[in-house]
Amino acid sequence: MADLLEQIGLGGERIQMVNLSSAMAIQFAEHVEEMTKRVQELGPNPLRDG
Amino acid sequence: MIVGEQKPLEEIMALLGDARKVLVAGCGTCVTVCFAGGEKEVGILASALRMKSKLEGHPMEVDEVTVQRQCEWEYIDPLKPRLKDYDAVLSLACGIGVQAMNERFPDVLTLPGLNTTFLGLPMEQGVWEERCQACGDCILGLTFGICPIARCSKQLLNGPCGGSQNGVCEVDPDIPCAWQLIWERAIAFGQVERLLEIQPPKNWSKSRDGGPRKIVREDLRLTHTE
Amino acid sequence: MGEQGPFEPKILAFCCRHCAYAAADLAGAMRLRYSPSIRIIEVPCSGRVEVVEMLHAFERGVDGLMVAG
Ligand code: SF4
Ligand code: SF4
């Protein structure tokens, strides 16, 4: 999937698979933060708008 | 079944060139079973093409369709009224399907999205192996059900060759020696003497040597030509 | 929409009902702070999410995607 996004030209880092148990609330929040930061660095999806 | 593999997205984009309206056409039979050109793969490729073309600054309109079998007129004929809307069709069927489309609908160019790879067998999830080369004169009856034409790297009729080592082909250690397998089966059946008979050169006239092949069954035809 | 200020990404998360969604629930109950950029979709199992669905999300403009199970 990441490879396909790379081929399309969107960047493979825009997707993230994570494994969590139902008790891992803290890790969930961390993953969200990390992903947000990563995507902020990548910038908006160039397909947004229109 | 026929096994195929999707071409890289870059190559498909290059094949489509300037086409602005494209129909991605899948096939519901062989290539669905090998996860290369069924409805699912059509959806994925169509979406990928829409995004990639847009990112490259020349957005394509991409529609999707999957027919039961692209190699039979009765399944592709219903596509006819839709096709005039498209600059190109990208077929995810095997090469037979691609040619059927071009033959039936000469006004629109149908391009291949797959590489048709071989006639083979799914061994496990995600692994396919070649089993037959459609040689036209099957010798499986002589070789205990293992095809040396498709599975012996040298297509030997009297094997194994000197390069067979511990059951493995000298061409590639990932290839089991077909002749080793044939001998093991002959031993298991207690019929090794059948392999000791030297096989004369194979009759290749029934294969590709005579040009494209054709089967005509007069007993099945609706119009007889005397 | 022209972006003003720092870019606020839209991130979609497909979360398995039994693990990640429950974890997100718990994070809420624990009052953990995390970025509001995330939009969660509960799925019966993360294996349920098809590639084509992820692609459609990107086609519609999400900036990032998480599949959490
Ligand atoms: S078009 Fe090719 S892939 Fe489709 S059914 Fe026919 S032989 Fe199989
Ligand atoms: S002998 Fe010919 S027809 Fe028989 S399996 Fe081998 S290639 Fe196919």
Short mmCIF file of N, CA, C and O in Angstrom, two decimals, chain B residues 94-220:
data_model
loop_
_atom_site.label_atom_id
_atom_site.label_comp_id
_atom_site.label_asym_id
_atom_site.label_seq_id
_atom_site.Cartn_x
_atom_site.Cartn_y
_atom_site.Cartn_z
N CYS B 94 -6.01 -11.15 -19.66
CA CYS B 94 -4.78 -11.66 -20.28
C CYS B 94 -4.71 -11.16 -21.72
O CYS B 94 -5.61 -10.48 -22.21
N GLY B 95 -3.65 -11.50 -22.41
CA GLY B 95 -3.48 -11.07 -23.78
C GLY B 95 -4.60 -11.51 -24.72
O GLY B 95 -4.84 -10.88 -25.74
N ILE B 96 -5.27 -12.58 -24.36
CA ILE B 96 -6.39 -13.05 -25.18
C ILE B 96 -7.54 -12.06 -25.07
O ILE B 96 -8.15 -11.66 -26.07
N GLY B 97 -7.82 -11.64 -23.83
CA GLY B 97 -8.88 -10.68 -23.62
C GLY B 97 -8.60 -9.36 -24.32
O GLY B 97 -9.47 -8.77 -24.95
N VAL B 98 -7.37 -8.90 -24.22
CA VAL B 98 -6.99 -7.63 -24.85
C VAL B 98 -7.23 -7.72 -26.36
O VAL B 98 -7.79 -6.80 -26.98
N GLN B 99 -6.85 -8.85 -26.95
CA GLN B 99 -7.02 -9.00 -28.40
C GLN B 99 -8.48 -9.16 -28.78
O GLN B 99 -8.92 -8.67 -29.82
N ALA B 100 -9.23 -9.84 -27.92
CA ALA B 100 -10.67 -9.99 -28.20
C ALA B 100 -11.32 -8.60 -28.26
O ALA B 100 -12.12 -8.31 -29.15
N MET B 101 -10.95 -7.74 -27.33
CA MET B 101 -11.52 -6.39 -27.28
C MET B 101 -11.16 -5.61 -28.55
O MET B 101 -12.00 -4.96 -29.16
N ASN B 102 -9.89 -5.69 -28.93
CA ASN B 102 -9.46 -4.95 -30.12
C ASN B 102 -10.14 -5.45 -31.39
O ASN B 102 -10.46 -4.67 -32.29
N GLU B 103 -10.35 -6.77 -31.43
CA GLU B 103 -10.95 -7.37 -32.62
C GLU B 103 -12.43 -7.02 -32.71
O GLU B 103 -12.95 -6.73 -33.78
N ARG B 104 -13.09 -7.05 -31.57
CA ARG B 104 -14.54 -6.83 -31.56
C ARG B 104 -14.88 -5.34 -31.69
O ARG B 104 -15.89 -4.98 -32.25
N PHE B 105 -14.02 -4.50 -31.12
CA PHE B 105 -14.29 -3.05 -31.10
C PHE B 105 -13.13 -2.31 -31.75
O PHE B 105 -12.32 -1.67 -31.07
N PRO B 106 -13.04 -2.40 -33.06
CA PRO B 106 -11.85 -1.86 -33.73
C PRO B 106 -11.72 -0.34 -33.62
O PRO B 106 -10.63 0.19 -33.84
N ASP B 107 -12.78 0.37 -33.25
CA ASP B 107 -12.70 1.83 -33.23
C ASP B 107 -12.02 2.38 -31.99
O ASP B 107 -11.65 3.55 -31.95
N VAL B 108 -11.89 1.57 -30.97
CA VAL B 108 -11.22 2.07 -29.76
C VAL B 108 -10.04 1.15 -29.47
O VAL B 108 -10.12 -0.07 -29.61
N LEU B 109 -8.93 1.79 -29.11
CA LEU B 109 -7.73 1.01 -28.84
C LEU B 109 -7.78 0.46 -27.41
O LEU B 109 -7.95 1.20 -26.45
N THR B 110 -7.65 -0.86 -27.31
CA THR B 110 -7.58 -1.50 -25.99
C THR B 110 -6.13 -1.84 -25.70
O THR B 110 -5.46 -2.50 -26.50
N LEU B 111 -5.65 -1.35 -24.56
CA LEU B 111 -4.24 -1.52 -24.20
C LEU B 111 -4.10 -2.52 -23.06
O LEU B 111 -5.01 -2.67 -22.25
N PRO B 112 -2.95 -3.17 -22.98
CA PRO B 112 -2.77 -4.17 -21.91
C PRO B 112 -2.26 -3.57 -20.62
O PRO B 112 -1.28 -2.84 -20.61
N GLY B 113 -2.93 -3.90 -19.53
CA GLY B 113 -2.47 -3.46 -18.21
C GLY B 113 -1.73 -4.56 -17.47
O GLY B 113 -1.21 -4.33 -16.39
N LEU B 114 -1.74 -5.76 -18.06
CA LEU B 114 -1.07 -6.89 -17.42
C LEU B 114 0.00 -7.43 -18.33
O LEU B 114 -0.05 -7.27 -19.54
N ASN B 115 0.94 -8.13 -17.72
CA ASN B 115 1.80 -9.03 -18.47
C ASN B 115 1.24 -10.43 -18.27
O ASN B 115 1.14 -10.90 -17.14
N THR B 116 0.83 -11.05 -19.36
CA THR B 116 0.34 -12.43 -19.28
C THR B 116 1.56 -13.31 -19.13
O THR B 116 2.45 -13.28 -19.98
N THR B 117 1.62 -14.06 -18.05
CA THR B 117 2.89 -14.67 -17.71
C THR B 117 2.99 -16.15 -18.07
O THR B 117 3.92 -16.56 -18.74
N PHE B 118 2.03 -16.93 -17.63
CA PHE B 118 2.10 -18.36 -17.97
C PHE B 118 0.81 -19.09 -17.63
O PHE B 118 -0.12 -18.52 -17.07
N LEU B 119 0.79 -20.38 -18.00
CA LEU B 119 -0.30 -21.27 -17.62
C LEU B 119 0.16 -22.01 -16.38
O LEU B 119 1.16 -22.72 -16.42
N GLY B 120 -0.53 -21.79 -15.31
CA GLY B 120 0.00 -22.38 -14.08
C GLY B 120 -1.02 -22.58 -13.00
O GLY B 120 -2.23 -22.61 -13.23
N LEU B 121 -0.46 -22.66 -11.81
CA LEU B 121 -1.20 -23.18 -10.67
C LEU B 121 -0.87 -22.33 -9.44
O LEU B 121 0.29 -22.01 -9.21
N PRO B 122 -1.90 -21.98 -8.65
CA PRO B 122 -1.59 -21.31 -7.38
C PRO B 122 -1.08 -22.36 -6.39
O PRO B 122 -1.79 -23.32 -6.10
N MET B 123 0.12 -22.20 -5.87
CA MET B 123 0.71 -23.19 -4.98
C MET B 123 0.30 -22.94 -3.54
O MET B 123 0.07 -23.84 -2.77
N GLU B 124 0.27 -21.67 -3.19
CA GLU B 124 -0.20 -21.24 -1.88
C GLU B 124 -0.59 -19.79 -2.09
O GLU B 124 -0.34 -19.22 -3.15
N GLN B 125 -1.16 -19.16 -1.07
CA GLN B 125 -1.56 -17.76 -1.20
C GLN B 125 -0.36 -16.92 -1.67
O GLN B 125 0.67 -16.89 -0.99
N GLY B 126 -0.50 -16.32 -2.84
CA GLY B 126 0.57 -15.43 -3.31
C GLY B 126 1.70 -16.09 -4.08
O GLY B 126 2.66 -15.43 -4.44
N VAL B 127 1.59 -17.37 -4.37
CA VAL B 127 2.65 -18.05 -5.13
C VAL B 127 2.03 -18.84 -6.29
O VAL B 127 1.14 -19.66 -6.09
N TRP B 128 2.51 -18.56 -7.51
CA TRP B 128 2.03 -19.28 -8.68
C TRP B 128 3.20 -19.92 -9.39
O TRP B 128 4.30 -19.36 -9.42
N GLU B 129 2.96 -21.08 -9.98
CA GLU B 129 4.03 -21.76 -10.70
C GLU B 129 3.55 -22.21 -12.07
O GLU B 129 2.41 -22.66 -12.22
N GLU B 130 4.46 -22.16 -13.02
CA GLU B 130 4.14 -22.56 -14.38
C GLU B 130 4.01 -24.08 -14.47
O GLU B 130 4.78 -24.82 -13.86
N ARG B 131 3.03 -24.55 -15.25
CA ARG B 131 2.82 -25.98 -15.36
C ARG B 131 2.69 -26.49 -16.79
O ARG B 131 2.87 -27.67 -17.05
N CYS B 132 2.32 -25.64 -17.73
CA CYS B 132 2.06 -26.13 -19.08
C CYS B 132 2.43 -25.04 -20.09
O CYS B 132 2.28 -23.86 -19.82
N GLN B 133 2.95 -25.47 -21.24
CA GLN B 133 3.27 -24.50 -22.28
C GLN B 133 2.39 -24.66 -23.50
O GLN B 133 2.72 -24.18 -24.58
N ALA B 134 1.30 -25.38 -23.34
CA ALA B 134 0.36 -25.59 -24.45
C ALA B 134 1.10 -26.05 -25.71
O ALA B 134 0.96 -25.46 -26.77
N CYS B 135 1.86 -27.11 -25.57
CA CYS B 135 2.71 -27.55 -26.68
C CYS B 135 1.91 -28.24 -27.79
O CYS B 135 2.44 -28.48 -28.87
N GLY B 136 0.67 -28.59 -27.51
CA GLY B 136 -0.16 -29.15 -28.57
C GLY B 136 -0.05 -30.65 -28.76
O GLY B 136 -0.75 -31.22 -29.60
N ASP B 137 0.83 -31.30 -28.02
CA ASP B 137 0.97 -32.75 -28.14
C ASP B 137 1.41 -33.27 -26.78
O ASP B 137 2.60 -33.48 -26.53
N CYS B 138 0.44 -33.44 -25.90
CA CYS B 138 0.75 -33.64 -24.48
C CYS B 138 1.46 -34.97 -24.23
O CYS B 138 1.01 -36.02 -24.66
N ILE B 139 2.54 -34.90 -23.50
CA ILE B 139 3.32 -36.10 -23.19
C ILE B 139 3.27 -36.46 -21.71
O ILE B 139 4.07 -37.26 -21.23
N LEU B 140 2.33 -35.89 -20.99
CA LEU B 140 2.24 -36.20 -19.56
C LEU B 140 2.06 -37.69 -19.30
O LEU B 140 2.45 -38.20 -18.25
N GLY B 141 1.49 -38.39 -20.29
CA GLY B 141 1.30 -39.83 -20.16
C GLY B 141 2.61 -40.60 -20.16
O GLY B 141 2.68 -41.72 -19.66
N LEU B 142 3.64 -40.01 -20.73
CA LEU B 142 4.95 -40.66 -20.75
C LEU B 142 5.79 -40.28 -19.55
O LEU B 142 6.77 -40.93 -19.22
N THR B 143 5.42 -39.19 -18.90
CA THR B 143 6.30 -38.62 -17.88
C THR B 143 5.64 -38.60 -16.50
O THR B 143 5.96 -37.76 -15.67
N PHE B 144 4.76 -39.53 -16.29
CA PHE B 144 4.14 -39.72 -14.98
C PHE B 144 3.47 -38.45 -14.45
O PHE B 144 3.50 -38.16 -13.25
N GLY B 145 2.91 -37.69 -15.35
CA GLY B 145 2.10 -36.54 -14.95
C GLY B 145 2.87 -35.29 -14.57
O GLY B 145 2.31 -34.38 -13.97
N ILE B 146 4.15 -35.26 -14.92
CA ILE B 146 4.96 -34.06 -14.64
C ILE B 146 5.50 -33.56 -15.97
O ILE B 146 6.12 -34.32 -16.72
N CYS B 147 5.29 -32.30 -16.28
CA CYS B 147 5.60 -31.83 -17.64
C CYS B 147 7.05 -31.34 -17.76
O CYS B 147 7.41 -30.33 -17.17
N PRO B 148 7.85 -32.03 -18.54
CA PRO B 148 9.23 -31.57 -18.71
C PRO B 148 9.34 -30.40 -19.70
O PRO B 148 10.36 -29.71 -19.73
N ILE B 149 8.30 -30.17 -20.47
CA ILE B 149 8.34 -29.04 -21.41
C ILE B 149 8.25 -27.74 -20.62
O ILE B 149 8.99 -26.79 -20.84
N ALA B 150 7.33 -27.70 -19.67
CA ALA B 150 7.15 -26.48 -18.88
C ALA B 150 8.08 -26.43 -17.67
O ALA B 150 8.43 -25.35 -17.21
N ARG B 151 8.48 -27.58 -17.16
CA ARG B 151 9.15 -27.56 -15.86
C ARG B 151 10.62 -27.97 -15.88
O ARG B 151 11.30 -27.82 -14.88
N CYS B 152 11.08 -28.51 -17.00
CA CYS B 152 12.52 -28.77 -17.14
C CYS B 152 13.07 -27.56 -17.88
O CYS B 152 12.58 -27.20 -18.94
N SER B 153 14.09 -26.93 -17.32
CA SER B 153 14.60 -25.69 -17.92
C SER B 153 15.09 -25.92 -19.35
O SER B 153 15.14 -24.98 -20.14
N LYS B 154 15.46 -27.16 -19.66
CA LYS B 154 15.98 -27.44 -21.00
C LYS B 154 14.97 -28.19 -21.86
O LYS B 154 15.30 -28.64 -22.96
N GLN B 155 13.79 -28.38 -21.36
CA GLN B 155 12.73 -29.09 -22.09
C GLN B 155 13.19 -30.46 -22.59
O GLN B 155 12.84 -30.87 -23.69
N LEU B 156 13.97 -31.14 -21.77
CA LEU B 156 14.48 -32.45 -22.21
C LEU B 156 13.37 -33.48 -22.25
O LEU B 156 12.47 -33.47 -21.42
N LEU B 157 13.49 -34.38 -23.20
CA LEU B 157 12.55 -35.51 -23.26
C LEU B 157 13.16 -36.75 -22.62
O LEU B 157 12.45 -37.71 -22.33
N ASN B 158 14.46 -36.76 -22.49
CA ASN B 158 15.15 -37.87 -21.84
C ASN B 158 16.05 -37.26 -20.77
O ASN B 158 17.11 -36.74 -21.06
N GLY B 159 15.60 -37.32 -19.54
CA GLY B 159 16.36 -36.63 -18.50
C GLY B 159 16.61 -37.54 -17.33
O GLY B 159 16.21 -38.70 -17.35
N PRO B 160 17.24 -37.00 -16.30
CA PRO B 160 17.72 -35.63 -16.18
C PRO B 160 19.04 -35.42 -16.91
O PRO B 160 19.68 -36.37 -17.34
N CYS B 161 19.46 -34.18 -17.00
CA CYS B 161 20.75 -33.86 -17.58
C CYS B 161 21.80 -33.94 -16.47
O CYS B 161 21.48 -34.17 -15.31
N GLY B 162 23.06 -33.71 -16.83
CA GLY B 162 24.14 -33.82 -15.84
C GLY B 162 24.12 -32.71 -14.81
O GLY B 162 24.84 -32.78 -13.82
N GLY B 163 23.30 -31.71 -15.02
CA GLY B 163 23.29 -30.58 -14.09
C GLY B 163 22.31 -30.74 -12.95
O GLY B 163 22.18 -29.87 -12.10
N SER B 164 21.62 -31.87 -12.92
CA SER B 164 20.66 -32.10 -11.85
C SER B 164 21.41 -32.49 -10.58
O SER B 164 22.12 -33.48 -10.56
N GLN B 165 21.29 -31.68 -9.53
CA GLN B 165 22.04 -31.91 -8.29
C GLN B 165 21.08 -31.96 -7.12
O GLN B 165 20.39 -30.98 -6.85
N ASN B 166 21.07 -33.08 -6.42
CA ASN B 166 20.22 -33.20 -5.22
C ASN B 166 18.79 -32.75 -5.49
O ASN B 166 18.19 -32.05 -4.67
N GLY B 167 18.29 -33.08 -6.65
CA GLY B 167 16.90 -32.76 -6.93
C GLY B 167 16.66 -31.35 -7.40
O GLY B 167 15.52 -30.93 -7.60
N VAL B 168 17.75 -30.60 -7.59
CA VAL B 168 17.60 -29.19 -7.95
C VAL B 168 18.21 -28.93 -9.33
O VAL B 168 19.20 -29.54 -9.72
N CYS B 169 17.60 -28.02 -10.07
CA CYS B 169 18.05 -27.70 -11.42
C CYS B 169 19.30 -26.82 -11.37
O CYS B 169 19.40 -25.92 -10.55
N GLU B 170 20.23 -27.05 -12.29
CA GLU B 170 21.46 -26.25 -12.26
C GLU B 170 21.21 -24.80 -12.72
O GLU B 170 22.01 -23.91 -12.47
N VAL B 171 20.10 -24.58 -13.40
CA VAL B 171 19.81 -23.22 -13.88
C VAL B 171 19.51 -22.28 -12.70
O VAL B 171 19.85 -21.10 -12.73
N ASP B 172 18.86 -22.81 -11.68
CA ASP B 172 18.46 -22.00 -10.53
C ASP B 172 18.12 -22.94 -9.38
O ASP B 172 17.27 -23.82 -9.55
N PRO B 173 18.75 -22.76 -8.24
CA PRO B 173 18.49 -23.68 -7.12
C PRO B 173 17.05 -23.62 -6.61
O PRO B 173 16.64 -24.48 -5.83
N ASP B 174 16.29 -22.63 -7.05
CA ASP B 174 14.89 -22.58 -6.64
C ASP B 174 14.00 -23.46 -7.51
O ASP B 174 12.81 -23.60 -7.24
N ILE B 175 14.56 -24.00 -8.58
CA ILE B 175 13.75 -24.82 -9.49
C ILE B 175 13.99 -26.29 -9.17
O ILE B 175 15.11 -26.78 -9.30
N PRO B 176 12.95 -27.00 -8.76
CA PRO B 176 13.13 -28.44 -8.57
C PRO B 176 13.35 -29.07 -9.94
O PRO B 176 12.75 -28.65 -10.93
N CYS B 177 14.22 -30.07 -10.00
CA CYS B 177 14.49 -30.74 -11.28
C CYS B 177 13.26 -31.57 -11.65
O CYS B 177 12.88 -32.49 -10.94
N ALA B 178 12.63 -31.22 -12.78
CA ALA B 178 11.42 -31.92 -13.19
C ALA B 178 11.72 -33.40 -13.43
O ALA B 178 10.91 -34.27 -13.11
N TRP B 179 12.89 -33.67 -13.98
CA TRP B 179 13.22 -35.07 -14.28
C TRP B 179 13.47 -35.89 -13.03
O TRP B 179 13.15 -37.08 -12.98
N GLN B 180 14.01 -35.26 -12.01
CA GLN B 180 14.13 -35.96 -10.73
C GLN B 180 12.74 -36.35 -10.24
O GLN B 180 12.49 -37.48 -9.80
N LEU B 181 11.80 -35.41 -10.36
CA LEU B 181 10.43 -35.68 -9.91
C LEU B 181 9.80 -36.80 -10.74
O LEU B 181 9.10 -37.66 -10.21
N ILE B 182 10.09 -36.78 -12.04
CA ILE B 182 9.52 -37.81 -12.92
C ILE B 182 10.07 -39.19 -12.51
O ILE B 182 9.32 -40.16 -12.39
N TRP B 183 11.37 -39.23 -12.28
CA TRP B 183 11.97 -40.52 -11.88
C TRP B 183 11.42 -41.00 -10.55
O TRP B 183 11.14 -42.18 -10.37
N GLU B 184 11.26 -40.08 -9.61
CA GLU B 184 10.72 -40.49 -8.30
C GLU B 184 9.34 -41.11 -8.46
O GLU B 184 9.01 -42.09 -7.82
N ARG B 185 8.57 -40.52 -9.36
CA ARG B 185 7.23 -41.07 -9.56
C ARG B 185 7.28 -42.42 -10.27
O ARG B 185 6.52 -43.33 -9.94
N ALA B 186 8.19 -42.54 -11.21
CA ALA B 186 8.34 -43.82 -11.92
C ALA B 186 8.73 -44.92 -10.92
O ALA B 186 8.20 -46.04 -10.97
N ILE B 187 9.62 -44.58 -10.00
CA ILE B 187 10.05 -45.55 -8.99
C ILE B 187 8.86 -45.91 -8.10
O ILE B 187 8.59 -47.07 -7.82
N ALA B 188 8.13 -44.88 -7.68
CA ALA B 188 6.98 -45.12 -6.81
C ALA B 188 5.96 -46.06 -7.47
O ALA B 188 5.31 -46.86 -6.81
N PHE B 189 5.82 -45.94 -8.78
CA PHE B 189 4.88 -46.80 -9.49
C PHE B 189 5.53 -48.12 -9.94
O PHE B 189 4.88 -48.93 -10.58
N GLY B 190 6.82 -48.28 -9.64
CA GLY B 190 7.52 -49.50 -10.05
C GLY B 190 7.61 -49.65 -11.56
O GLY B 190 7.52 -50.75 -12.09
N GLN B 191 7.74 -48.53 -12.27
CA GLN B 191 7.73 -48.60 -13.74
C GLN B 191 8.93 -47.87 -14.36
O GLN B 191 8.79 -47.22 -15.40
N VAL B 192 10.10 -48.00 -13.74
CA VAL B 192 11.25 -47.26 -14.28
C VAL B 192 11.59 -47.68 -15.71
O VAL B 192 12.13 -46.89 -16.48
N GLU B 193 11.25 -48.92 -16.06
CA GLU B 193 11.61 -49.37 -17.42
C GLU B 193 10.96 -48.48 -18.48
O GLU B 193 11.52 -48.30 -19.56
N ARG B 194 9.85 -47.86 -18.14
CA ARG B 194 9.20 -46.99 -19.13
C ARG B 194 10.05 -45.75 -19.42
O ARG B 194 9.93 -45.15 -20.49
N LEU B 195 10.88 -45.37 -18.47
CA LEU B 195 11.72 -44.20 -18.70
C LEU B 195 13.02 -44.56 -19.41
O LEU B 195 13.75 -43.68 -19.87
N LEU B 196 13.33 -45.84 -19.45
CA LEU B 196 14.59 -46.23 -20.07
C LEU B 196 14.50 -46.23 -21.59
O LEU B 196 15.50 -46.20 -22.30
N GLU B 197 13.30 -46.25 -22.09
CA GLU B 197 13.08 -46.16 -23.53
C GLU B 197 13.45 -44.74 -23.98
O GLU B 197 13.01 -43.76 -23.38
N ILE B 198 14.29 -44.64 -25.01
CA ILE B 198 14.70 -43.31 -25.46
C ILE B 198 13.55 -42.67 -26.25
O ILE B 198 13.02 -43.25 -27.19
N GLN B 199 13.19 -41.47 -25.85
CA GLN B 199 12.12 -40.76 -26.56
C GLN B 199 12.71 -40.04 -27.78
O GLN B 199 13.69 -39.31 -27.66
N PRO B 200 12.11 -40.25 -28.94
CA PRO B 200 12.58 -39.53 -30.13
C PRO B 200 12.22 -38.05 -30.00
O PRO B 200 11.41 -37.69 -29.15
N PRO B 201 12.83 -37.20 -30.83
CA PRO B 201 12.50 -35.78 -30.76
C PRO B 201 10.99 -35.56 -30.81
O PRO B 201 10.27 -36.30 -31.50
N LYS B 202 10.54 -34.58 -30.09
CA LYS B 202 9.10 -34.31 -29.99
C LYS B 202 8.57 -33.74 -31.29
O LYS B 202 9.28 -33.06 -32.04
N ASN B 203 7.33 -34.01 -31.54
CA ASN B 203 6.68 -33.47 -32.73
C ASN B 203 6.26 -32.02 -32.46
O ASN B 203 5.18 -31.75 -31.92
N TRP B 204 7.12 -31.10 -32.83
CA TRP B 204 6.84 -29.70 -32.54
C TRP B 204 5.91 -29.06 -33.58
O TRP B 204 5.56 -27.89 -33.46
N SER B 205 5.53 -29.83 -34.60
CA SER B 205 4.66 -29.22 -35.62
C SER B 205 3.30 -28.86 -35.02
O SER B 205 2.58 -28.04 -35.56
N LYS B 206 2.98 -29.51 -33.89
CA LYS B 206 1.69 -29.18 -33.26
C LYS B 206 1.84 -28.01 -32.30
O LYS B 206 0.88 -27.57 -31.68
N SER B 207 3.06 -27.56 -32.14
CA SER B 207 3.29 -26.41 -31.27
C SER B 207 3.33 -25.16 -32.14
O SER B 207 2.66 -25.08 -33.16
N ARG B 208 4.20 -24.22 -31.81
CA ARG B 208 4.18 -22.95 -32.53
C ARG B 208 4.91 -22.99 -33.86
O ARG B 208 4.91 -22.00 -34.59
N ASP B 209 5.56 -24.12 -34.17
CA ASP B 209 6.38 -24.13 -35.38
C ASP B 209 5.58 -23.91 -36.65
O ASP B 209 6.10 -23.44 -37.66
N GLY B 210 4.32 -24.25 -36.62
CA GLY B 210 3.50 -24.08 -37.82
C GLY B 210 2.77 -22.75 -37.84
O GLY B 210 1.79 -22.60 -38.55
N GLY B 211 3.24 -21.76 -37.06
CA GLY B 211 2.53 -20.48 -37.00
C GLY B 211 1.36 -20.59 -36.05
O GLY B 211 1.22 -21.58 -35.33
N PRO B 212 0.50 -19.56 -36.02
CA PRO B 212 -0.62 -19.56 -35.07
C PRO B 212 -1.52 -20.79 -35.26
O PRO B 212 -1.77 -21.22 -36.38
N ARG B 213 -1.96 -21.35 -34.18
CA ARG B 213 -2.74 -22.58 -34.24
C ARG B 213 -4.24 -22.30 -34.19
O ARG B 213 -4.67 -21.24 -33.76
N LYS B 214 -4.97 -23.28 -34.62
CA LYS B 214 -6.41 -23.11 -34.71
C LYS B 214 -7.05 -24.48 -34.57
O LYS B 214 -6.52 -25.47 -35.11
N ILE B 215 -8.16 -24.56 -33.90
CA ILE B 215 -8.90 -25.82 -33.81
C ILE B 215 -10.24 -25.61 -34.49
O ILE B 215 -10.93 -24.63 -34.19
N VAL B 216 -10.58 -26.48 -35.40
CA VAL B 216 -11.91 -26.42 -36.01
C VAL B 216 -12.61 -27.74 -35.76
O VAL B 216 -12.09 -28.80 -36.13
N ARG B 217 -13.73 -27.70 -35.11
CA ARG B 217 -14.51 -28.92 -34.83
C ARG B 217 -15.79 -28.86 -35.65
O ARG B 217 -16.75 -28.21 -35.25
N GLU B 218 -15.76 -29.57 -36.76
CA GLU B 218 -16.94 -29.54 -37.64
C GLU B 218 -18.19 -30.04 -36.91
O GLU B 218 -19.30 -29.58 -37.16
N ASP B 219 -17.98 -30.98 -35.98
CA ASP B 219 -19.15 -31.53 -35.28
C ASP B 219 -19.84 -30.49 -34.40
O ASP B 219 -20.99 -30.66 -34.00
N LEU B 220 -19.11 -29.42 -34.08
CA LEU B 220 -19.70 -28.41 -33.20
C LEU B 220 -20.15 -27.17 -33.95
O LEU B 220 -20.90 -26.35 -33.42
#
